[in-house]
Amino acid sequence: MIIADHISKHFNGIEAVKDVSFQVGEGETMVLLGTSGCGKTTTLKMLNRLIEATSGRIEISGRNISEEKPEILRRSIGYVSQNNGLFPHFTVAENIAVVPKLLGWQPGDIQNHTGRWLEQLKLPAHFKSKYPDELSGGQQQRVAIARALIANPPILLLDEPFGALDPVTRASVRKDFAELPVLRETTIVLVTHDVHEALQMGDHICLMDKGSIVQQGKPGDLLLRPVNEFVHAFFGQQLEDISRIYERIRTER
């Protein structure tokens, strides 16, 4: 579904992404994992041309995306960012309807689909008339997910979609998101720095550092067969921290 072939991005002579290649199969969830500043968000945004690649080639469904108009490309790709990206002067219903209106849907169809997505994402129907600043952070992110998925895009890009939420809300939104039936057929690229989230959601993980992919493969490959000390330390340290927390909780009980 997605092929990135030796893509790079330079900003004012600085290489933010260096010669990155990967493939994402249809219906697969691939995770771009790494610390802040490693190039994972830049890599993600090159897939829908929010950032233009300096070099390399990106294909989606066999088409070179550089040969498509960016606005047409983005209508076929769902996108959710950490800050939700909702239009503050639009109601919830108007935010969700952005892409369907661009695609020429009938008003009745937009209304029906909006109601269905609010229900699937555990939001009350009367929220349609509310504005983003009237909602909690978790509710805003649910609206952003509904907006990204309402047109049933074959590809969904997620840039730290749960990162700005508190731990309890994050777990709740992530659980409801993971249970959406439509995701069984959706190709997903997820950016995160959370090892637990990557292992839980990813079929394939690309661990990045300093703009490059250090190792990629199935979660078990990176955990059990790290290619160098960086990979071992990245997973080992975070998993050790999680283990210590669980052990402390168990002891306190």
PDB file of C-alpha atoms in Angstrom:
ATOM      1  CA  MET A   1       0.000   0.000   0.000  1.00  0.00           C
ATOM      2  CA  ILE A   2       2.861   2.405   0.867  1.00  0.00           C
ATOM      3  CA  ILE A   3       6.433   2.318  -0.398  1.00  0.00           C
ATOM      4  CA  ALA A   4       9.032   4.832   0.797  1.00  0.00           C
ATOM      5  CA  ASP A   5      12.174   4.465  -1.287  1.00  0.00           C
ATOM      6  CA  HIS A   6      15.304   6.250  -0.010  1.00  0.00           C
ATOM      7  CA  ILE A   7      13.473   9.395   1.104  1.00  0.00           C
ATOM      8  CA  SER A   8      15.334  12.297   2.717  1.00  0.00           C
ATOM      9  CA  LYS A   9      14.407  15.766   3.949  1.00  0.00           C
ATOM     10  CA  HIS A  10      16.760  18.726   4.372  1.00  0.00           C
ATOM     11  CA  PHE A  11      15.899  21.916   6.255  1.00  0.00           C
ATOM     12  CA  ASN A  12      18.381  24.732   5.609  1.00  0.00           C
ATOM     13  CA  GLY A  13      21.150  22.261   4.933  1.00  0.00           C
ATOM     14  CA  ILE A  14      20.322  20.049   7.939  1.00  0.00           C
ATOM     15  CA  GLU A  15      19.248  16.457   7.258  1.00  0.00           C
ATOM     16  CA  ALA A  16      16.117  15.839   9.304  1.00  0.00           C
ATOM     17  CA  VAL A  17      15.466  12.512   7.575  1.00  0.00           C
ATOM     18  CA  LYS A  18      18.292  10.532   5.971  1.00  0.00           C
ATOM     19  CA  ASP A  19      17.770   7.892   3.281  1.00  0.00           C
ATOM     20  CA  VAL A  20      14.735   6.192   4.847  1.00  0.00           C
ATOM     21  CA  SER A  21      13.070   3.209   3.162  1.00  0.00           C
ATOM     22  CA  PHE A  22      10.136   1.039   4.273  1.00  0.00           C
ATOM     23  CA  GLN A  23       7.012  -0.672   2.999  1.00  0.00           C
ATOM     24  CA  VAL A  24       3.581  -0.888   4.622  1.00  0.00           C
ATOM     25  CA  GLY A  25       1.262  -3.678   3.531  1.00  0.00           C
ATOM     26  CA  GLU A  26      -2.471  -3.255   3.014  1.00  0.00           C
ATOM     27  CA  GLY A  27      -4.289  -3.386   6.355  1.00  0.00           C
ATOM     28  CA  GLU A  28      -1.018  -3.287   8.308  1.00  0.00           C
ATOM     29  CA  THR A  29      -0.172  -0.923  11.164  1.00  0.00           C
ATOM     30  CA  MET A  30       3.378   0.380  10.985  1.00  0.00           C
ATOM     31  CA  VAL A  31       4.850   2.368  13.861  1.00  0.00           C
ATOM     32  CA  LEU A  32       7.503   5.065  13.511  1.00  0.00           C
ATOM     33  CA  LEU A  33       9.070   4.920  16.967  1.00  0.00           C
ATOM     34  CA  GLY A  34      11.759   7.040  18.570  1.00  0.00           C
ATOM     35  CA  THR A  35      12.626   9.950  20.823  1.00  0.00           C
ATOM     36  CA  SER A  36      11.689  13.578  20.106  1.00  0.00           C
ATOM     37  CA  GLY A  37      13.587  15.045  17.187  1.00  0.00           C
ATOM     38  CA  CYS A  38      14.495  11.722  15.543  1.00  0.00           C
ATOM     39  CA  GLY A  39      12.623  12.526  12.309  1.00  0.00           C
ATOM     40  CA  LYS A  40       9.537  10.345  12.709  1.00  0.00           C
ATOM     41  CA  THR A  41       6.943  13.143  12.337  1.00  0.00           C
ATOM     42  CA  THR A  42       8.785  14.605   9.339  1.00  0.00           C
ATOM     43  CA  THR A  43       8.761  11.133   7.766  1.00  0.00           C
ATOM     44  CA  LEU A  44       5.026  10.772   8.398  1.00  0.00           C
ATOM     45  CA  LYS A  45       4.195  14.185   6.902  1.00  0.00           C
ATOM     46  CA  MET A  46       6.073  13.368   3.727  1.00  0.00           C
ATOM     47  CA  LEU A  47       3.544  10.584   3.098  1.00  0.00           C
ATOM     48  CA  ASN A  48       0.706  13.078   2.537  1.00  0.00           C
ATOM     49  CA  ARG A  49       2.958  15.902   1.316  1.00  0.00           C
ATOM     50  CA  LEU A  50       2.414  18.182   4.290  1.00  0.00           C
ATOM     51  CA  ILE A  51       6.205  18.197   3.988  1.00  0.00           C
ATOM     52  CA  GLU A  52       7.786  17.680   0.579  1.00  0.00           C
ATOM     53  CA  ALA A  53      10.613  15.148   0.394  1.00  0.00           C
ATOM     54  CA  THR A  54      13.961  16.553  -0.711  1.00  0.00           C
ATOM     55  CA  SER A  55      14.835  13.302  -2.469  1.00  0.00           C
ATOM     56  CA  GLY A  56      13.567   9.766  -2.877  1.00  0.00           C
ATOM     57  CA  ARG A  57      10.263   8.337  -4.020  1.00  0.00           C
ATOM     58  CA  ILE A  58       6.974   7.599  -2.262  1.00  0.00           C
ATOM     59  CA  GLU A  59       4.300   5.393  -3.798  1.00  0.00           C
ATOM     60  CA  ILE A  60       0.785   4.842  -2.513  1.00  0.00           C
ATOM     61  CA  SER A  61      -1.267   2.109  -4.198  1.00  0.00           C
ATOM     62  CA  GLY A  62       1.343   1.991  -6.933  1.00  0.00           C
ATOM     63  CA  ARG A  63       1.144   5.728  -7.718  1.00  0.00           C
ATOM     64  CA  ASN A  64       4.004   8.201  -7.294  1.00  0.00           C
ATOM     65  CA  ILE A  65       2.545  10.824  -4.953  1.00  0.00           C
ATOM     66  CA  SER A  66       4.747  13.568  -6.396  1.00  0.00           C
ATOM     67  CA  GLU A  67       2.661  13.326  -9.569  1.00  0.00           C
ATOM     68  CA  GLU A  68      -0.611  14.027  -7.711  1.00  0.00           C
ATOM     69  CA  LYS A  69      -2.008  17.320  -6.518  1.00  0.00           C
ATOM     70  CA  PRO A  70      -1.424  17.508  -2.730  1.00  0.00           C
ATOM     71  CA  GLU A  71      -5.039  18.485  -1.981  1.00  0.00           C
ATOM     72  CA  ILE A  72      -6.381  15.497  -3.948  1.00  0.00           C
ATOM     73  CA  LEU A  73      -3.897  13.149  -2.295  1.00  0.00           C
ATOM     74  CA  ARG A  74      -4.884  14.299   1.212  1.00  0.00           C
ATOM     75  CA  ARG A  75      -8.584  13.715   0.627  1.00  0.00           C
ATOM     76  CA  SER A  76      -7.835   9.999   0.322  1.00  0.00           C
ATOM     77  CA  ILE A  77      -5.661   9.851   3.463  1.00  0.00           C
ATOM     78  CA  GLY A  78      -6.963  10.288   7.017  1.00  0.00           C
ATOM     79  CA  TYR A  79      -4.732  12.342   9.307  1.00  0.00           C
ATOM     80  CA  VAL A  80      -4.838  12.884  13.074  1.00  0.00           C
ATOM     81  CA  SER A  81      -2.278  15.046  14.869  1.00  0.00           C
ATOM     82  CA  GLN A  82      -1.413  15.359  18.552  1.00  0.00           C
ATOM     83  CA  ASN A  83      -3.094  18.769  18.860  1.00  0.00           C
ATOM     84  CA  ASN A  84      -6.221  17.407  17.042  1.00  0.00           C
ATOM     85  CA  GLY A  85      -6.202  20.201  14.416  1.00  0.00           C
ATOM     86  CA  LEU A  86      -9.909  20.961  14.783  1.00  0.00           C
ATOM     87  CA  PHE A  87     -11.167  24.269  13.376  1.00  0.00           C
ATOM     88  CA  PRO A  88     -12.156  26.287  16.495  1.00  0.00           C
ATOM     89  CA  HIS A  89     -14.844  28.310  14.658  1.00  0.00           C
ATOM     90  CA  PHE A  90     -16.525  25.139  13.306  1.00  0.00           C
ATOM     91  CA  THR A  91     -18.967  23.030  15.308  1.00  0.00           C
ATOM     92  CA  VAL A  92     -18.244  19.346  15.865  1.00  0.00           C
ATOM     93  CA  ALA A  93     -20.558  18.462  12.961  1.00  0.00           C
ATOM     94  CA  GLU A  94     -18.906  21.016  10.675  1.00  0.00           C
ATOM     95  CA  ASN A  95     -15.428  19.737  11.574  1.00  0.00           C
ATOM     96  CA  ILE A  96     -16.380  16.150  10.821  1.00  0.00           C
ATOM     97  CA  ALA A  97     -18.026  17.185   7.532  1.00  0.00           C
ATOM     98  CA  VAL A  98     -14.944  18.888   6.033  1.00  0.00           C
ATOM     99  CA  VAL A  99     -13.767  16.034   3.797  1.00  0.00           C
ATOM    100  CA  PRO A 100     -17.249  14.739   2.827  1.00  0.00           C
ATOM    101  CA  LYS A 101     -18.156  18.256   1.613  1.00  0.00           C
ATOM    102  CA  LEU A 102     -14.969  18.396  -0.478  1.00  0.00           C
ATOM    103  CA  LEU A 103     -15.939  15.023  -1.950  1.00  0.00           C
ATOM    104  CA  GLY A 104     -19.409  16.294  -2.849  1.00  0.00           C
ATOM    105  CA  TRP A 105     -21.486  14.176  -0.460  1.00  0.00           C
ATOM    106  CA  GLN A 106     -25.183  14.932  -0.052  1.00  0.00           C
ATOM    107  CA  PRO A 107     -26.125  16.764   3.211  1.00  0.00           C
ATOM    108  CA  GLY A 108     -28.289  13.874   4.364  1.00  0.00           C
ATOM    109  CA  ASP A 109     -25.459  11.374   3.911  1.00  0.00           C
ATOM    110  CA  ILE A 110     -23.062  13.623   5.825  1.00  0.00           C
ATOM    111  CA  GLN A 111     -25.535  13.940   8.681  1.00  0.00           C
ATOM    112  CA  ASN A 112     -26.133  10.185   8.852  1.00  0.00           C
ATOM    113  CA  HIS A 113     -22.436   9.318   8.805  1.00  0.00           C
ATOM    114  CA  THR A 114     -21.640  12.004  11.386  1.00  0.00           C
ATOM    115  CA  GLY A 115     -24.206  10.554  13.788  1.00  0.00           C
ATOM    116  CA  ARG A 116     -22.839   7.053  13.261  1.00  0.00           C
ATOM    117  CA  TRP A 117     -19.256   8.115  13.965  1.00  0.00           C
ATOM    118  CA  LEU A 118     -20.223  10.029  17.093  1.00  0.00           C
ATOM    119  CA  GLU A 119     -21.931   6.880  18.351  1.00  0.00           C
ATOM    120  CA  GLN A 120     -18.954   4.643  17.519  1.00  0.00           C
ATOM    121  CA  LEU A 121     -16.563   6.981  19.330  1.00  0.00           C
ATOM    122  CA  LYS A 122     -18.780   7.187  22.437  1.00  0.00           C
ATOM    123  CA  LEU A 123     -19.822  10.831  21.977  1.00  0.00           C
ATOM    124  CA  PRO A 124     -23.418  12.021  22.629  1.00  0.00           C
ATOM    125  CA  ALA A 125     -25.452  13.074  19.583  1.00  0.00           C
ATOM    126  CA  HIS A 126     -26.005  16.603  20.955  1.00  0.00           C
ATOM    127  CA  PHE A 127     -22.249  17.251  20.705  1.00  0.00           C
ATOM    128  CA  LYS A 128     -22.803  17.967  16.986  1.00  0.00           C
ATOM    129  CA  SER A 129     -23.653  21.585  17.788  1.00  0.00           C
ATOM    130  CA  LYS A 130     -20.807  22.147  20.258  1.00  0.00           C
ATOM    131  CA  TYR A 131     -17.519  23.900  19.477  1.00  0.00           C
ATOM    132  CA  PRO A 132     -14.095  22.334  20.168  1.00  0.00           C
ATOM    133  CA  ASP A 133     -13.341  24.578  23.148  1.00  0.00           C
ATOM    134  CA  GLU A 134     -16.491  23.255  24.838  1.00  0.00           C
ATOM    135  CA  LEU A 135     -15.062  19.720  24.846  1.00  0.00           C
ATOM    136  CA  SER A 136     -12.423  17.971  26.940  1.00  0.00           C
ATOM    137  CA  GLY A 137      -9.111  16.977  25.384  1.00  0.00           C
ATOM    138  CA  GLY A 138     -10.218  13.372  25.014  1.00  0.00           C
ATOM    139  CA  GLN A 139     -13.503  14.385  23.401  1.00  0.00           C
ATOM    140  CA  GLN A 140     -11.701  16.665  20.952  1.00  0.00           C
ATOM    141  CA  GLN A 141      -9.407  13.838  19.933  1.00  0.00           C
ATOM    142  CA  ARG A 142     -12.397  11.546  19.351  1.00  0.00           C
ATOM    143  CA  VAL A 143     -13.872  14.196  17.050  1.00  0.00           C
ATOM    144  CA  ALA A 144     -10.544  14.431  15.203  1.00  0.00           C
ATOM    145  CA  ILE A 145     -10.570  10.653  14.709  1.00  0.00           C
ATOM    146  CA  ALA A 146     -14.152  10.793  13.412  1.00  0.00           C
ATOM    147  CA  ARG A 147     -13.159  13.532  10.943  1.00  0.00           C
ATOM    148  CA  ALA A 148     -10.210  11.457   9.720  1.00  0.00           C
ATOM    149  CA  LEU A 149     -12.255   8.288   9.222  1.00  0.00           C
ATOM    150  CA  ILE A 150     -15.698   9.462   8.061  1.00  0.00           C
ATOM    151  CA  ALA A 151     -14.827   9.150   4.359  1.00  0.00           C
ATOM    152  CA  ASN A 152     -13.425   5.637   4.925  1.00  0.00           C
ATOM    153  CA  PRO A 153      -9.884   6.397   3.689  1.00  0.00           C
ATOM    154  CA  PRO A 154      -7.701   3.390   2.867  1.00  0.00           C
ATOM    155  CA  ILE A 155      -4.780   4.989   4.740  1.00  0.00           C
ATOM    156  CA  LEU A 156      -4.695   6.671   8.158  1.00  0.00           C
ATOM    157  CA  LEU A 157      -1.723   8.685   9.434  1.00  0.00           C
ATOM    158  CA  LEU A 158      -1.519   9.197  13.197  1.00  0.00           C
ATOM    159  CA  ASP A 159       0.983  11.683  14.651  1.00  0.00           C
ATOM    160  CA  GLU A 160       1.158  11.056  18.418  1.00  0.00           C
ATOM    161  CA  PRO A 161      -2.678  11.040  18.465  1.00  0.00           C
ATOM    162  CA  PHE A 162      -2.916  10.178  22.169  1.00  0.00           C
ATOM    163  CA  GLY A 163       0.223  11.961  23.357  1.00  0.00           C
ATOM    164  CA  ALA A 164      -1.412  15.116  24.759  1.00  0.00           C
ATOM    165  CA  LEU A 165      -3.935  13.210  26.884  1.00  0.00           C
ATOM    166  CA  ASP A 166      -3.647  12.240  30.531  1.00  0.00           C
ATOM    167  CA  PRO A 167      -2.933   8.529  31.141  1.00  0.00           C
ATOM    168  CA  VAL A 168      -6.515   7.547  32.005  1.00  0.00           C
ATOM    169  CA  THR A 169      -8.066   9.406  29.058  1.00  0.00           C
ATOM    170  CA  ARG A 170      -5.301   8.174  26.771  1.00  0.00           C
ATOM    171  CA  ALA A 171      -6.007   4.538  27.624  1.00  0.00           C
ATOM    172  CA  SER A 172      -9.752   5.019  27.122  1.00  0.00           C
ATOM    173  CA  VAL A 173      -9.481   6.795  23.750  1.00  0.00           C
ATOM    174  CA  ARG A 174      -6.864   4.341  22.486  1.00  0.00           C
ATOM    175  CA  LYS A 175      -9.020   1.354  23.488  1.00  0.00           C
ATOM    176  CA  ASP A 176     -12.126   2.704  21.744  1.00  0.00           C
ATOM    177  CA  PHE A 177     -10.053   3.614  18.692  1.00  0.00           C
ATOM    178  CA  ALA A 178      -8.483   0.140  18.458  1.00  0.00           C
ATOM    179  CA  GLU A 179     -11.936  -1.487  18.570  1.00  0.00           C
ATOM    180  CA  LEU A 180     -13.322   0.410  15.555  1.00  0.00           C
ATOM    181  CA  PRO A 181     -14.372  -2.200  12.945  1.00  0.00           C
ATOM    182  CA  VAL A 182     -13.171  -0.044  10.025  1.00  0.00           C
ATOM    183  CA  LEU A 183      -9.557  -0.337  11.175  1.00  0.00           C
ATOM    184  CA  ARG A 184      -9.444  -4.011  10.196  1.00  0.00           C
ATOM    185  CA  GLU A 185      -9.114  -2.906   6.569  1.00  0.00           C
ATOM    186  CA  THR A 186      -7.238   0.375   7.071  1.00  0.00           C
ATOM    187  CA  THR A 187      -3.514   0.794   6.502  1.00  0.00           C
ATOM    188  CA  ILE A 188      -2.117   2.808   9.418  1.00  0.00           C
ATOM    189  CA  VAL A 189       1.150   4.623  10.041  1.00  0.00           C
ATOM    190  CA  LEU A 190       1.495   5.670  13.689  1.00  0.00           C
ATOM    191  CA  VAL A 191       4.102   8.005  15.168  1.00  0.00           C
ATOM    192  CA  THR A 192       4.860   7.533  18.860  1.00  0.00           C
ATOM    193  CA  HIS A 193       7.663   7.618  21.408  1.00  0.00           C
ATOM    194  CA  ASP A 194       5.786   5.187  23.681  1.00  0.00           C
ATOM    195  CA  VAL A 195       7.243   1.658  23.569  1.00  0.00           C
ATOM    196  CA  HIS A 196       4.158   0.092  25.147  1.00  0.00           C
ATOM    197  CA  GLU A 197       1.903   1.769  22.559  1.00  0.00           C
ATOM    198  CA  ALA A 198       4.174   0.658  19.715  1.00  0.00           C
ATOM    199  CA  LEU A 199       4.239  -2.962  20.888  1.00  0.00           C
ATOM    200  CA  GLN A 200       0.490  -3.000  21.476  1.00  0.00           C
ATOM    201  CA  MET A 201      -0.568  -1.468  18.153  1.00  0.00           C
ATOM    202  CA  GLY A 202       2.208  -2.180  15.651  1.00  0.00           C
ATOM    203  CA  ASP A 203       2.467  -5.058  13.184  1.00  0.00           C
ATOM    204  CA  HIS A 204       5.746  -3.562  12.016  1.00  0.00           C
ATOM    205  CA  ILE A 205       8.016  -1.104  13.854  1.00  0.00           C
ATOM    206  CA  CYS A 206      10.651   1.264  12.467  1.00  0.00           C
ATOM    207  CA  LEU A 207      12.889   2.532  15.270  1.00  0.00           C
ATOM    208  CA  MET A 208      14.454   5.862  14.302  1.00  0.00           C
ATOM    209  CA  ASP A 209      17.401   7.845  15.630  1.00  0.00           C
ATOM    210  CA  LYS A 210      18.962  11.029  14.260  1.00  0.00           C
ATOM    211  CA  GLY A 211      16.873  10.940  11.095  1.00  0.00           C
ATOM    212  CA  SER A 212      17.587   7.324  10.140  1.00  0.00           C
ATOM    213  CA  ILE A 213      15.910   3.967  10.694  1.00  0.00           C
ATOM    214  CA  VAL A 214      18.161   1.989  13.020  1.00  0.00           C
ATOM    215  CA  GLN A 215      16.144  -1.226  12.853  1.00  0.00           C
ATOM    216  CA  GLN A 216      12.778  -2.276  11.490  1.00  0.00           C
ATOM    217  CA  GLY A 217      10.755  -5.449  11.722  1.00  0.00           C
ATOM    218  CA  LYS A 218       8.102  -7.178  13.778  1.00  0.00           C
ATOM    219  CA  PRO A 219       7.940  -6.164  17.454  1.00  0.00           C
ATOM    220  CA  GLY A 220       9.525  -9.461  18.514  1.00  0.00           C
ATOM    221  CA  ASP A 221      12.477  -8.894  16.180  1.00  0.00           C
ATOM    222  CA  LEU A 222      13.394  -5.600  17.822  1.00  0.00           C
ATOM    223  CA  LEU A 223      12.818  -6.904  21.347  1.00  0.00           C
ATOM    224  CA  LEU A 224      14.634 -10.228  20.989  1.00  0.00           C
ATOM    225  CA  ARG A 225      17.153  -9.524  18.219  1.00  0.00           C
ATOM    226  CA  PRO A 226      18.338  -5.911  18.536  1.00  0.00           C
ATOM    227  CA  VAL A 227      20.920  -5.044  15.886  1.00  0.00           C
ATOM    228  CA  ASN A 228      22.996  -2.792  18.159  1.00  0.00           C
ATOM    229  CA  GLU A 229      23.282  -1.310  21.625  1.00  0.00           C
ATOM    230  CA  PHE A 230      21.013   1.636  20.808  1.00  0.00           C
ATOM    231  CA  VAL A 231      18.067  -0.656  20.020  1.00  0.00           C
ATOM    232  CA  HIS A 232      18.767  -2.825  23.054  1.00  0.00           C
ATOM    233  CA  ALA A 233      18.989   0.212  25.336  1.00  0.00           C
ATOM    234  CA  PHE A 234      15.905   1.920  23.865  1.00  0.00           C
ATOM    235  CA  PHE A 235      13.616  -1.014  24.500  1.00  0.00           C
ATOM    236  CA  GLY A 236      15.426  -2.359  27.532  1.00  0.00           C
ATOM    237  CA  GLN A 237      15.422   0.865  29.536  1.00  0.00           C
ATOM    238  CA  GLN A 238      11.762   1.667  28.943  1.00  0.00           C
ATOM    239  CA  LEU A 239      10.622  -1.890  29.605  1.00  0.00           C
ATOM    240  CA  GLU A 240      12.740  -1.983  32.759  1.00  0.00           C
ATOM    241  CA  ASP A 241      11.065   1.245  33.918  1.00  0.00           C
ATOM    242  CA  ILE A 242       7.632  -0.308  33.307  1.00  0.00           C
ATOM    243  CA  SER A 243       8.659  -3.465  35.164  1.00  0.00           C
ATOM    244  CA  ARG A 244       9.894  -1.448  38.144  1.00  0.00           C
ATOM    245  CA  ILE A 245       6.608   0.450  38.344  1.00  0.00           C
ATOM    246  CA  TYR A 246       4.574  -2.777  38.289  1.00  0.00           C
ATOM    247  CA  GLU A 247       6.858  -4.323  40.887  1.00  0.00           C
ATOM    248  CA  ARG A 248       6.536  -1.303  43.190  1.00  0.00           C
ATOM    249  CA  ILE A 249       2.745  -1.386  42.877  1.00  0.00           C
ATOM    250  CA  ARG A 250       2.699  -5.120  43.606  1.00  0.00           C
ATOM    251  CA  THR A 251       4.913  -4.643  46.674  1.00  0.00           C
ATOM    252  CA  GLU A 252       2.848  -1.767  48.025  1.00  0.00           C
ATOM    253  CA  ARG A 253      -0.286  -3.874  47.767  1.00  0.00           C
TER     254      ARG A 253
END
